[in-house]
Each structure stands twice: as C-alpha cells, then as structure tokens.
Tab-separated table of C-alpha atoms and ligand atoms in Angstrom:
chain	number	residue	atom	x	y	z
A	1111	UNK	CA	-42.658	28.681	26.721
A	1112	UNK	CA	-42.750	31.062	23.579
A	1113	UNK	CA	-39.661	32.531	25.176
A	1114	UNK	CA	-37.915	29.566	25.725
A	1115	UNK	CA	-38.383	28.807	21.884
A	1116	UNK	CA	-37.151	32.080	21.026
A	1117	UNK	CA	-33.794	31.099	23.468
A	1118	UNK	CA	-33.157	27.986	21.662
A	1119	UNK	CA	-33.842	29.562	17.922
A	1120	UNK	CA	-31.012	32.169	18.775
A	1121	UNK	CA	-28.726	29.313	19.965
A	1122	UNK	CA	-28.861	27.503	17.064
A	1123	UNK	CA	-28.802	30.544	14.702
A	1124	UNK	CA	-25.933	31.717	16.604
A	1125	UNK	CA	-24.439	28.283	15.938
A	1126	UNK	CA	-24.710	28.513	12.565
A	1127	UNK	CA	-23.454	31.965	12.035
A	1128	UNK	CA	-20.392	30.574	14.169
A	1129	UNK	CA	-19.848	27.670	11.842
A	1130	UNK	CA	-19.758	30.143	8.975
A	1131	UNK	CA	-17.835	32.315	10.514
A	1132	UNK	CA	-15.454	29.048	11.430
A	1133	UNK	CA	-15.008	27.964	7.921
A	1134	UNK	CA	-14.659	31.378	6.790
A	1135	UNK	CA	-11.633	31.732	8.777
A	1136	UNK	CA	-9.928	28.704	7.273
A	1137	UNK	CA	-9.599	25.939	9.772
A	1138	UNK	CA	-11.119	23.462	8.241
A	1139	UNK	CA	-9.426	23.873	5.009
A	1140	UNK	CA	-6.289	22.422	5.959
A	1141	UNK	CA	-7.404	18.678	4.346
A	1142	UNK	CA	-5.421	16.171	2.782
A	1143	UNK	CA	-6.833	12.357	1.357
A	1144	UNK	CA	-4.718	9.355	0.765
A	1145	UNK	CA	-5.389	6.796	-1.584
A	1146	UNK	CA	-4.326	4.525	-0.205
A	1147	UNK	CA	-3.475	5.068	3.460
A	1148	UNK	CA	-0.691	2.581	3.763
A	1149	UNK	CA	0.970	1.411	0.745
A	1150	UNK	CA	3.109	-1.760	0.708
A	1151	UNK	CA	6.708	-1.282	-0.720
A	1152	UNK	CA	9.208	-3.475	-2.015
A	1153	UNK	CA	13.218	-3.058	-1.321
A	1154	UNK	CA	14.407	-1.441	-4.448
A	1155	UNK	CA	11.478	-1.002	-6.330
A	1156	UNK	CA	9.651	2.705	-6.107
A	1157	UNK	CA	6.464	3.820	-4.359
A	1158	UNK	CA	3.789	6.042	-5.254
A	1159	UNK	CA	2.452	7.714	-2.421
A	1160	UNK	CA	-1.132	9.619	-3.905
A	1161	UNK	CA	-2.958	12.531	-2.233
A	1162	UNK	CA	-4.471	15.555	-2.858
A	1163	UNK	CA	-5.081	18.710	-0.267
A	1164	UNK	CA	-6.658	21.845	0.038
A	1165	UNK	CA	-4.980	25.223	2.388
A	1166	UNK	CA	-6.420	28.186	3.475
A	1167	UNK	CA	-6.815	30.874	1.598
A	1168	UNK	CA	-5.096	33.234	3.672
A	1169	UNK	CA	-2.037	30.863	3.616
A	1170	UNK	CA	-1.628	32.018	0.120
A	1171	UNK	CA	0.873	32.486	-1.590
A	1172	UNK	CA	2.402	29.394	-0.201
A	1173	UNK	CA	5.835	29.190	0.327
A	1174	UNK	CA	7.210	26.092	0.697
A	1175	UNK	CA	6.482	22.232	0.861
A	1176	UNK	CA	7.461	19.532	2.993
A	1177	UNK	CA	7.353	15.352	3.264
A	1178	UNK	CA	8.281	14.734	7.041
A	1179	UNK	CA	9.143	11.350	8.542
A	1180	UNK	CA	6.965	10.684	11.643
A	1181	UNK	CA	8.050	8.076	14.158
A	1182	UNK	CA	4.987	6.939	16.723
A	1183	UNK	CA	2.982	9.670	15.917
A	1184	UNK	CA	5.366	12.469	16.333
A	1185	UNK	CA	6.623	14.013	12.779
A	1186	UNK	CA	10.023	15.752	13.148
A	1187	UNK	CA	10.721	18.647	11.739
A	1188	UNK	CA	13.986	18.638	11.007
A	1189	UNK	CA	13.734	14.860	9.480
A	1190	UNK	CA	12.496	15.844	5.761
A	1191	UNK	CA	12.303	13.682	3.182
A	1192	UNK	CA	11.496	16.677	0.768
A	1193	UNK	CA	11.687	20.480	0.717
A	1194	UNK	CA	10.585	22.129	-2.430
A	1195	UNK	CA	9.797	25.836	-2.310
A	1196	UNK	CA	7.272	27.405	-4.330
A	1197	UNK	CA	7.627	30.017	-6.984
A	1198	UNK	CA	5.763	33.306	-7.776
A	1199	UNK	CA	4.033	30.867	-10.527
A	1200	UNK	CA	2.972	28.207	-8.005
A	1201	UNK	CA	5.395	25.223	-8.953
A	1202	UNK	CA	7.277	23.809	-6.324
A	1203	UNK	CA	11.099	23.627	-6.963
A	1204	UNK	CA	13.511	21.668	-5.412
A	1205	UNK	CA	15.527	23.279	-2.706
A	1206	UNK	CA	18.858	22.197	-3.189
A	1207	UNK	CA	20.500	21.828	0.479
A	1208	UNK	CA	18.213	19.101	1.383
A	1209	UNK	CA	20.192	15.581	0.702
A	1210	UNK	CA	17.141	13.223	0.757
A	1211	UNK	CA	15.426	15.092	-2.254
A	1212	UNK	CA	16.820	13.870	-5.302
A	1213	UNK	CA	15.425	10.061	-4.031
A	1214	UNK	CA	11.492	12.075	-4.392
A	1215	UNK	CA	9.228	13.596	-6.755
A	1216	UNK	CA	6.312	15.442	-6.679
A	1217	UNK	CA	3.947	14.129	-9.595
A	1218	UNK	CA	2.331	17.751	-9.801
A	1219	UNK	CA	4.719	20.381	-9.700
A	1220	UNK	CA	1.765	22.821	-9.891
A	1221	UNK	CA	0.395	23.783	-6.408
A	1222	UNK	CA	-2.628	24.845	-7.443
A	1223	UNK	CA	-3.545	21.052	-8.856
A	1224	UNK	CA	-4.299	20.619	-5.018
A	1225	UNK	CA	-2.231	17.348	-6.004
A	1226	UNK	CA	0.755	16.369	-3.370
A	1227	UNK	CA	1.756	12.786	-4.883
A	1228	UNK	CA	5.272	11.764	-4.795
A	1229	UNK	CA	7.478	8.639	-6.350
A	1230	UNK	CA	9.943	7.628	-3.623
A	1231	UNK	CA	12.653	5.942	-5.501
A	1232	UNK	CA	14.955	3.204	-4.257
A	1233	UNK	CA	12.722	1.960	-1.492
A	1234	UNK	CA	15.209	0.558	1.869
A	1235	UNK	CA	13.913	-1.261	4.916
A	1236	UNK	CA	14.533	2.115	6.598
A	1237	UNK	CA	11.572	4.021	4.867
A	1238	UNK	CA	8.756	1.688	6.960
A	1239	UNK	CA	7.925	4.755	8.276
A	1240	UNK	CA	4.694	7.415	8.332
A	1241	UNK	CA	4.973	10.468	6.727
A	1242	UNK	CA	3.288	13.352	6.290
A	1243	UNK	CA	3.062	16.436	4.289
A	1244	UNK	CA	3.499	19.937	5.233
A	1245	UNK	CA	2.365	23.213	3.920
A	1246	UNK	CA	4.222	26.527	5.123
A	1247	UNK	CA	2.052	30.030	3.802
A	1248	UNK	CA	1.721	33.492	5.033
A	1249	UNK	CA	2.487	34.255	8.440
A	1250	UNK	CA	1.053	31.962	11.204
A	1251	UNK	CA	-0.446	29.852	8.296
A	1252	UNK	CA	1.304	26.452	8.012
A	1253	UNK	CA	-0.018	23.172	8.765
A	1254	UNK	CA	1.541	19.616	9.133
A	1255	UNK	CA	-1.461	17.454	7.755
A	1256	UNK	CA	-3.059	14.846	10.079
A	1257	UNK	CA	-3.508	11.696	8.304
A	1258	UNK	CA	-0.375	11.071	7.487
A	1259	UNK	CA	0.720	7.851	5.184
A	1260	UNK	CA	2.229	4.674	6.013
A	1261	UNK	CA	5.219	2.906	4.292
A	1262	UNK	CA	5.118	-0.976	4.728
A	1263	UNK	CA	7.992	-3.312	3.478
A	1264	UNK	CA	7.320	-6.516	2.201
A	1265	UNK	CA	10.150	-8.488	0.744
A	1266	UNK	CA	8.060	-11.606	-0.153
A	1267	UNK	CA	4.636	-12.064	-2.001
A	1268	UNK	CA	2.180	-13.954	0.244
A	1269	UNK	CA	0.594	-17.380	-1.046
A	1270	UNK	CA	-2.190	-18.439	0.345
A	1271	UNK	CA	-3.042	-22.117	0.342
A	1272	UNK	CA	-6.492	-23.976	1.208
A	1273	UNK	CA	-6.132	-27.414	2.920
A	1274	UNK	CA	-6.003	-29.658	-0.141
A	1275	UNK	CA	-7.711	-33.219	-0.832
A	1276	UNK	CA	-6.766	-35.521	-3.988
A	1277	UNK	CA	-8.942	-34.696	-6.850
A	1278	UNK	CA	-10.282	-31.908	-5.646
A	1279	UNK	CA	-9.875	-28.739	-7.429
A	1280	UNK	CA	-8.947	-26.180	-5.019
A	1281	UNK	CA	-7.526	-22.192	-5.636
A	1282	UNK	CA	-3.746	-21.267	-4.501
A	1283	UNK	CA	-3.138	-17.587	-4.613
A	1284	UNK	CA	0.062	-15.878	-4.545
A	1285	UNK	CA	-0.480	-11.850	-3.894
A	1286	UNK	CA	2.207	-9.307	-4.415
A	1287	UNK	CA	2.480	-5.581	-3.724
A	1288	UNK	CA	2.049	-3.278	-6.424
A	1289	UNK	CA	3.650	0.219	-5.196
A	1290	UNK	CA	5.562	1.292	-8.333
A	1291	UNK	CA	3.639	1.687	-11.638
A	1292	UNK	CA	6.669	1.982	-13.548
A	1293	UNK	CA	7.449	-1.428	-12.875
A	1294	UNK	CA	3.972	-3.619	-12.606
A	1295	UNK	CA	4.629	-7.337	-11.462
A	1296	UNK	CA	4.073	-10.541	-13.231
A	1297	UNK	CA	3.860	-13.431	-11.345
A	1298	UNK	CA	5.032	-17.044	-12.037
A	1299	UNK	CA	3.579	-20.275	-10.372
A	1300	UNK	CA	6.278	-23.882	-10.459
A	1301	UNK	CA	5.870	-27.150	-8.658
A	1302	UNK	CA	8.596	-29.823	-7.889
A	1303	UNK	CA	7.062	-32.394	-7.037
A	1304	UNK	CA	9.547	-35.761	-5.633
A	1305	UNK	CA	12.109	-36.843	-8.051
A	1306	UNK	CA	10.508	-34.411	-10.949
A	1307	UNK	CA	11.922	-31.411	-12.676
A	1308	UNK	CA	10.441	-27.836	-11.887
A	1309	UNK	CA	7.526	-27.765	-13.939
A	1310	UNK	CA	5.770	-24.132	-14.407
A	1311	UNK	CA	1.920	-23.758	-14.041
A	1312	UNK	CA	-0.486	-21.624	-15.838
A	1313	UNK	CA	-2.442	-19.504	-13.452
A	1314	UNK	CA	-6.059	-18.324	-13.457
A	1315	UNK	CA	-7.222	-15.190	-12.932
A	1316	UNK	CA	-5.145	-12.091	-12.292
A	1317	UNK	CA	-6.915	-9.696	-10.483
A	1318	UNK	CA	-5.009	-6.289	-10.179
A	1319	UNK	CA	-5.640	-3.432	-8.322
A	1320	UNK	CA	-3.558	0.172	-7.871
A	1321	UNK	CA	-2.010	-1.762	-4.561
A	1322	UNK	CA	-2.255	-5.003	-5.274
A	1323	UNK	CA	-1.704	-7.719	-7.914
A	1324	UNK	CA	-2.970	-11.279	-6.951
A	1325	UNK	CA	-2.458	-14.092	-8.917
A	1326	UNK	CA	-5.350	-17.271	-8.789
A	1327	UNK	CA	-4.167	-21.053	-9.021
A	1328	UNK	CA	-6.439	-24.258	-9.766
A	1329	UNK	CA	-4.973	-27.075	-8.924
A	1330	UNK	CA	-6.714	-30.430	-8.665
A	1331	UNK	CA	-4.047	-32.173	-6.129
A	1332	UNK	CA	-3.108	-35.624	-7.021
A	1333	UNK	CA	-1.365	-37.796	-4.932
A	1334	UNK	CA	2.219	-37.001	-6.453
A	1335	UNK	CA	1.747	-33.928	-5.195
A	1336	UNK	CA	1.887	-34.723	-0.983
A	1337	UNK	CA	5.299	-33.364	0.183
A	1338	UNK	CA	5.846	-31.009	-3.214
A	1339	UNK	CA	7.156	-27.725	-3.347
A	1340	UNK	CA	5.143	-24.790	-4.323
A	1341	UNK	CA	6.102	-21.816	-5.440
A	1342	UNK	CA	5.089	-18.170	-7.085
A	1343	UNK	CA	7.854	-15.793	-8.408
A	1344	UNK	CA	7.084	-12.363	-8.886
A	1345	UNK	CA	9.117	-10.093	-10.728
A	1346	UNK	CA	9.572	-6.427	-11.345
A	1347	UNK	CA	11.596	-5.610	-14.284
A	1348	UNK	CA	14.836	-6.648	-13.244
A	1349	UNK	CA	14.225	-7.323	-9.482
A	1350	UNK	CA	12.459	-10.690	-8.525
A	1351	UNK	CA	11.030	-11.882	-5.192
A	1352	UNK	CA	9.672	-15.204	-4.555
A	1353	UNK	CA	7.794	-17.503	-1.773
A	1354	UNK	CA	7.704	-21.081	-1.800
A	1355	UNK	CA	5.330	-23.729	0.196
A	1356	UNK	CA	5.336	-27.770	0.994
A	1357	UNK	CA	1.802	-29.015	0.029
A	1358	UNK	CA	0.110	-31.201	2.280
A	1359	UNK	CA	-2.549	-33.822	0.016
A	1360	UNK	CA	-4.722	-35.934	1.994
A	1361	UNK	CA	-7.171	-38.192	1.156
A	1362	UNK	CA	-11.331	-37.212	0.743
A	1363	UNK	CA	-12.927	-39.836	1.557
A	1364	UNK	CA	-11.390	-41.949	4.425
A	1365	UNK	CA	-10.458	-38.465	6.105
A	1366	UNK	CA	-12.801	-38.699	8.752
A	1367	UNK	CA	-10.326	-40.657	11.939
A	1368	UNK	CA	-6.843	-42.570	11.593
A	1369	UNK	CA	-6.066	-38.888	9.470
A	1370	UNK	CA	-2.511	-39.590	9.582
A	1371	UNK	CA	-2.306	-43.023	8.568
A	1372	UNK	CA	-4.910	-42.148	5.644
A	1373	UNK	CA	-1.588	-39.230	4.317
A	1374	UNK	CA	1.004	-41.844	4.113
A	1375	UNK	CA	-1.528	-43.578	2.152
A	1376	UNK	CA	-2.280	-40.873	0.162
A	1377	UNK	CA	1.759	-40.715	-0.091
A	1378	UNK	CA	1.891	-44.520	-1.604
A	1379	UNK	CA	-0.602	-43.951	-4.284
A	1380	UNK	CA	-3.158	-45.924	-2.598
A	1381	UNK	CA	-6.190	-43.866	-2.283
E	96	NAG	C1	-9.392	14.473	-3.408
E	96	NAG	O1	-9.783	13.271	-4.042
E	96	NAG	C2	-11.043	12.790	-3.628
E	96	NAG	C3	-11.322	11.508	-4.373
E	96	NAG	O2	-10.213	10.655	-4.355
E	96	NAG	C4	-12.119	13.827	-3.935
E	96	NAG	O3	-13.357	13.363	-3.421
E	96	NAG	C5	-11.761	15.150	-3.293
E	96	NAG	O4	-12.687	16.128	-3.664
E	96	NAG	C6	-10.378	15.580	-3.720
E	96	NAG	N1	-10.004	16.783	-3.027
E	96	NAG	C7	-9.362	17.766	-3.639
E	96	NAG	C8	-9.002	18.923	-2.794
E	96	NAG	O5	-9.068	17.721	-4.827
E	97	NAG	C1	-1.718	13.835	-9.352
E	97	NAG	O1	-0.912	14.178	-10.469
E	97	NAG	C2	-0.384	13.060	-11.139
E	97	NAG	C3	0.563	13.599	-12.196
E	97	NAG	O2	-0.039	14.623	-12.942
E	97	NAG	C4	-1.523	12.238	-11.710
E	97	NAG	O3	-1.007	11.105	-12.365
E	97	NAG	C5	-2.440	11.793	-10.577
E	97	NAG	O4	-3.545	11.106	-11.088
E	97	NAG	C6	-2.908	12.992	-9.776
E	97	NAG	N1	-3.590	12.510	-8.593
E	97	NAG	C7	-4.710	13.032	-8.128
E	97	NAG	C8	-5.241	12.457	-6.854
E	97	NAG	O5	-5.278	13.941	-8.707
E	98	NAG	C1	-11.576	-20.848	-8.019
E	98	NAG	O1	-11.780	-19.523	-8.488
E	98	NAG	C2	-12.701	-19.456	-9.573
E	98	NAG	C3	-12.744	-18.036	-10.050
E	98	NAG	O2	-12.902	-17.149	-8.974
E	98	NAG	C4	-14.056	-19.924	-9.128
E	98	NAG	O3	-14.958	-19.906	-10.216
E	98	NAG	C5	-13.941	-21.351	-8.590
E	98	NAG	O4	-15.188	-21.745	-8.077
E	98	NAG	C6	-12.893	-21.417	-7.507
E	98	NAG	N1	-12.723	-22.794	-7.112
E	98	NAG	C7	-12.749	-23.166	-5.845
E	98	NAG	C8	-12.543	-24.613	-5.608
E	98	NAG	O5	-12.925	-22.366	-4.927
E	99	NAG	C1	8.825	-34.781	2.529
E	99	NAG	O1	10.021	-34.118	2.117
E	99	NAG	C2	10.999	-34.061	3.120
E	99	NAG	C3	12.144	-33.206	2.598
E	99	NAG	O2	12.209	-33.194	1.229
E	99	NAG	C4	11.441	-35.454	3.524
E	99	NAG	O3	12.397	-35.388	4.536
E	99	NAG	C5	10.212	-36.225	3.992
E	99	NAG	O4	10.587	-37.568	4.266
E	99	NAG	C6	9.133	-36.193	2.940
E	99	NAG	N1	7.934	-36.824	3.500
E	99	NAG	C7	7.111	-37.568	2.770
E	99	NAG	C8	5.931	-38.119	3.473
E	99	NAG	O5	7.334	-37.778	1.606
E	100	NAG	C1	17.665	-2.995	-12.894
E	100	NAG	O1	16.878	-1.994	-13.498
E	100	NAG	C2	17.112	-0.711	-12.995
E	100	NAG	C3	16.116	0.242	-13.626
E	100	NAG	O2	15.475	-0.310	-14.726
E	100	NAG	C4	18.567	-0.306	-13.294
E	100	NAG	O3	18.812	0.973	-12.748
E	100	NAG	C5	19.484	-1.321	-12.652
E	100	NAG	O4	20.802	-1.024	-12.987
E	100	NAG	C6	19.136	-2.706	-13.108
E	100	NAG	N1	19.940	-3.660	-12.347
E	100	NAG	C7	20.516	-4.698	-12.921
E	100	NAG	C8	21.265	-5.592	-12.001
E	100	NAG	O5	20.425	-4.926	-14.102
C-alpha cells in the first residue's frame, strides 16, 4: 500500500517535471488568437484580419513571415498572400518578388508587438478563402499556425423582417458587415408603398460592433403598406450595397381561419 503511494507520487511528479520540461522546449508556444475567427467581407471594400501570436524562443531571431491561402484545410505553401522578411531590428519588410503583397499590410511592422494583423485591400469573390499565418526562425523552428482565419463574402446586407399585423409596432432590421474600419457603413431604410414616391424612414437603434453594424426599424404597419417594397441601403464611402423586401400586412384580429381572405381585406382598407 505505502509503496503503491510512493509509485503513483513519482508518476505524477514525473509528469510534472515532463510538462516543464515540455514547455521549456517550446511547443506550446507556437499560439496565435483571432478576433474574430471569420470576418465577413465586402467586394471592394478592405478587411481587417486581427491576431496576435507568440514563437518559441529558440525560433529567434525570426526570419521571415508569411499569410498562406488554405483550401479545405490544406494551406499551400507556395500560394502566399504575403512574404515580409524580418530585419536585424525585428520589423518585417516587404519582400519584393512576391506579386500579391502590395494588396496587404501588416498593422505592426514590429515583430516583437506579438501583433500579426493585416488590411487586405480590394476584397474579390476569390479571397473567400482561410488563411493562415506562418512564422519561419532558426533552424527546424517554423510553424504554420493552426487556427487559421476565414474570409466570407457578402455582397448584400441581410434584413430581417417579423411577420407583420396592422397597427402593430413591430422591429425590421437590416445588418451589414463591418470588415474595413476605414470605411464604417451607414445604413438607409425607404418604403414604396403602391402608387407612392420612395419615402425614406428614420431608423432606431444602431447597434455596432467591430464585425457588425445592424440597423433597428419600428414600423407600425398600416394597411397601405400590404404588397410595399422595403428596403435598407448601406453604403461605404463611395461603394453602396442594398437589399430590398415585399411586406406582407395582415390583419390582428380576424387572423385566426379564412387567413387569406382576411389579407385582401387588409389590402382594401377594410380592417
Ligand atoms: C492576444 O490577445 C488576447 C486577448 O484578445 C490576450 O488574452 C492574449 O494574451 C494575447 N496574446 C498575446 C501573445 O499577446
Ligand atoms: C495590432 O496593431 C495595430 C496597429 O498598431 C493595432 O491597431 C491593433 O489594436 C493591434 N492588435 C492587437 C490584437 O494588439
Ligand atoms: C423594438 O426594439 C426596441 C429596442 O430594442 C424595444 O424596446 C421594443 O420593445 C422592440 N419592439 C418590438 C415590437 O419588439
Ligand atoms: C403586389 O404587387 C405585385 C407587383 O407589384 C402585383 O402584381 C400584385 O398584384 C400586388 N398584390 C396585391 C395584393 O396588391
Ligand atoms: C471610391 O473611393 C475609393 C477610395 O476612397 C477610390 O479609390 C475610388 O476611385 C472611388 N471610386 C469612385 C468610382 O469614385
């Protein structure tokens, strides 16, 4: 028994010393965090992709950095976004062959800011892609860092519309990406209704965060407003997307059976 306790004291000293010894020798110090892990683009606008990263310390000095496109998992070394190689001082400087690089920044050009956040410029439907940053030091001490990040491309802000009843107030939301801070969106709500000009619409609340901007609506439906068109513009400086969406008004209070014949009288201005 006292034996036994001695066994299993060893084991997990020994364990201990080997996790020392693990972290010691660097593994683990090959981290990188996104924030955020997938960042919604739009077509012509820029992203900002944000990370920092820590290395080894026996990678140092490090020699150069990488952004790699990864298809399905696989990241391909020869498809690089970015190559910047770092100087005796630790900044990162552009390495001229590579065609891709003029498109990319790195925010930080000091390494030692354990900062690896890059502007993409000019955003295509090509770049919905993962990527993923790589860090090339001393001898057998380079790493390609698992998480990457992931590009999405959305050409259109999303609206998002509750089932609507005359008279009662109800909130439309219209939510755009926010990728690029050099260009933050502002959004624009209009209605057409039948045979009426395009008339715009105060919204609500605007409720922004690093990713996202969305944009709150009340609207009290009235019966004019069956069959109208919807819409929220968003623009970014000089580059504008838009959504649009037919509103459907019923009626509250005979809603309950005959629904469709209770709409067209909702649609005649008999409710
Ligand atoms: C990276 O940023 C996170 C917070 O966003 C922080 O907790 C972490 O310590 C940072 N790591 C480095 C290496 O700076
Ligand atoms: C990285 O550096 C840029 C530019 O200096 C800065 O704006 C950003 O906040 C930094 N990000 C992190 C995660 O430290
Ligand atoms: C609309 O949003 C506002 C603010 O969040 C909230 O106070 C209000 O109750 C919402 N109205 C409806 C009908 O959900
Ligand atoms: C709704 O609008 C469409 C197209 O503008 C039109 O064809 C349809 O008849 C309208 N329906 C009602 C119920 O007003
Ligand atoms: C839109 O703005 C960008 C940057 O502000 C500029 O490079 C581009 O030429 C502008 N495009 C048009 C059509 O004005």
């Amino acid at each position: 028994m006292f034996k036994m306790q001695i066994i299993s004291s060893c084991t997990i000293l020994s364990m201990l010393v080997f996790n020392i010894l693990c972290t010691g020798n660097g593994k683990e110090d090959w981290i990188i965090a996104f924030n955020p892990p997938v960042i919604t683009a739009v077509p012509g606008l820029c992203a900002l992709i944000s990370c920092n990263f820590t290395y080894p310390e026996a990678a140092k000095p490090i020699e150069n950095v990488q952004w790699l496109v990864c298809k399905n998992v696989q990241c391909n070394k020869n498809e690089k976004m970015f190559k910047g190689k770092v100087s005796t001082q630790n900044k990162i400087e552009l390495e001229e062959k590579e065609t891709e690089t003029e498109r990319i920044k790195m925010l930080e050009p000091d390494l030692t800011k354990n900062n690896c956040s890059i502007i993409m410029k000019d955003i295509k439907a090509e770049d919905e892609n993962e990527y993923a940053f790589r860090v090339v030091g001393q001898g057998k001490h380079k790493s390609t860092y698992n998480p990457t990040v992931k590009i999405i491309i959305q050409d259109k802000p999303k609206m998002g519309i509750p089932s609507l009843s005359e008279g009662v107030e109800a909130n439309l939301t219209c939510s755009a990406p926010f990728p690029c801070p050099e260009t933050p969106p502002e959004i624009t709500w209009w209605i057409k209704t039948r045979g009426e000009n395009i008339i715009n619409l105060k919204d609500d609340i605007t409720l922004i965060t690093r990713s996202l901007y969305i944009s709150t609506l009340p609207l009290t439906p009235t019966s004019k407003m069956h069959n109208a068109t919807v819409g929220c513009d968003v623009s970014y400086g000089n580059k504008t997307i838009s959504a649009s969406r037919t509103l459907e008004v019923t009626c509250e209070y005979k809603y309950t059976y005959l629904t469709k014949f209770l709409e067209k009288a909702c649609f005649f201005d008999n409710c």
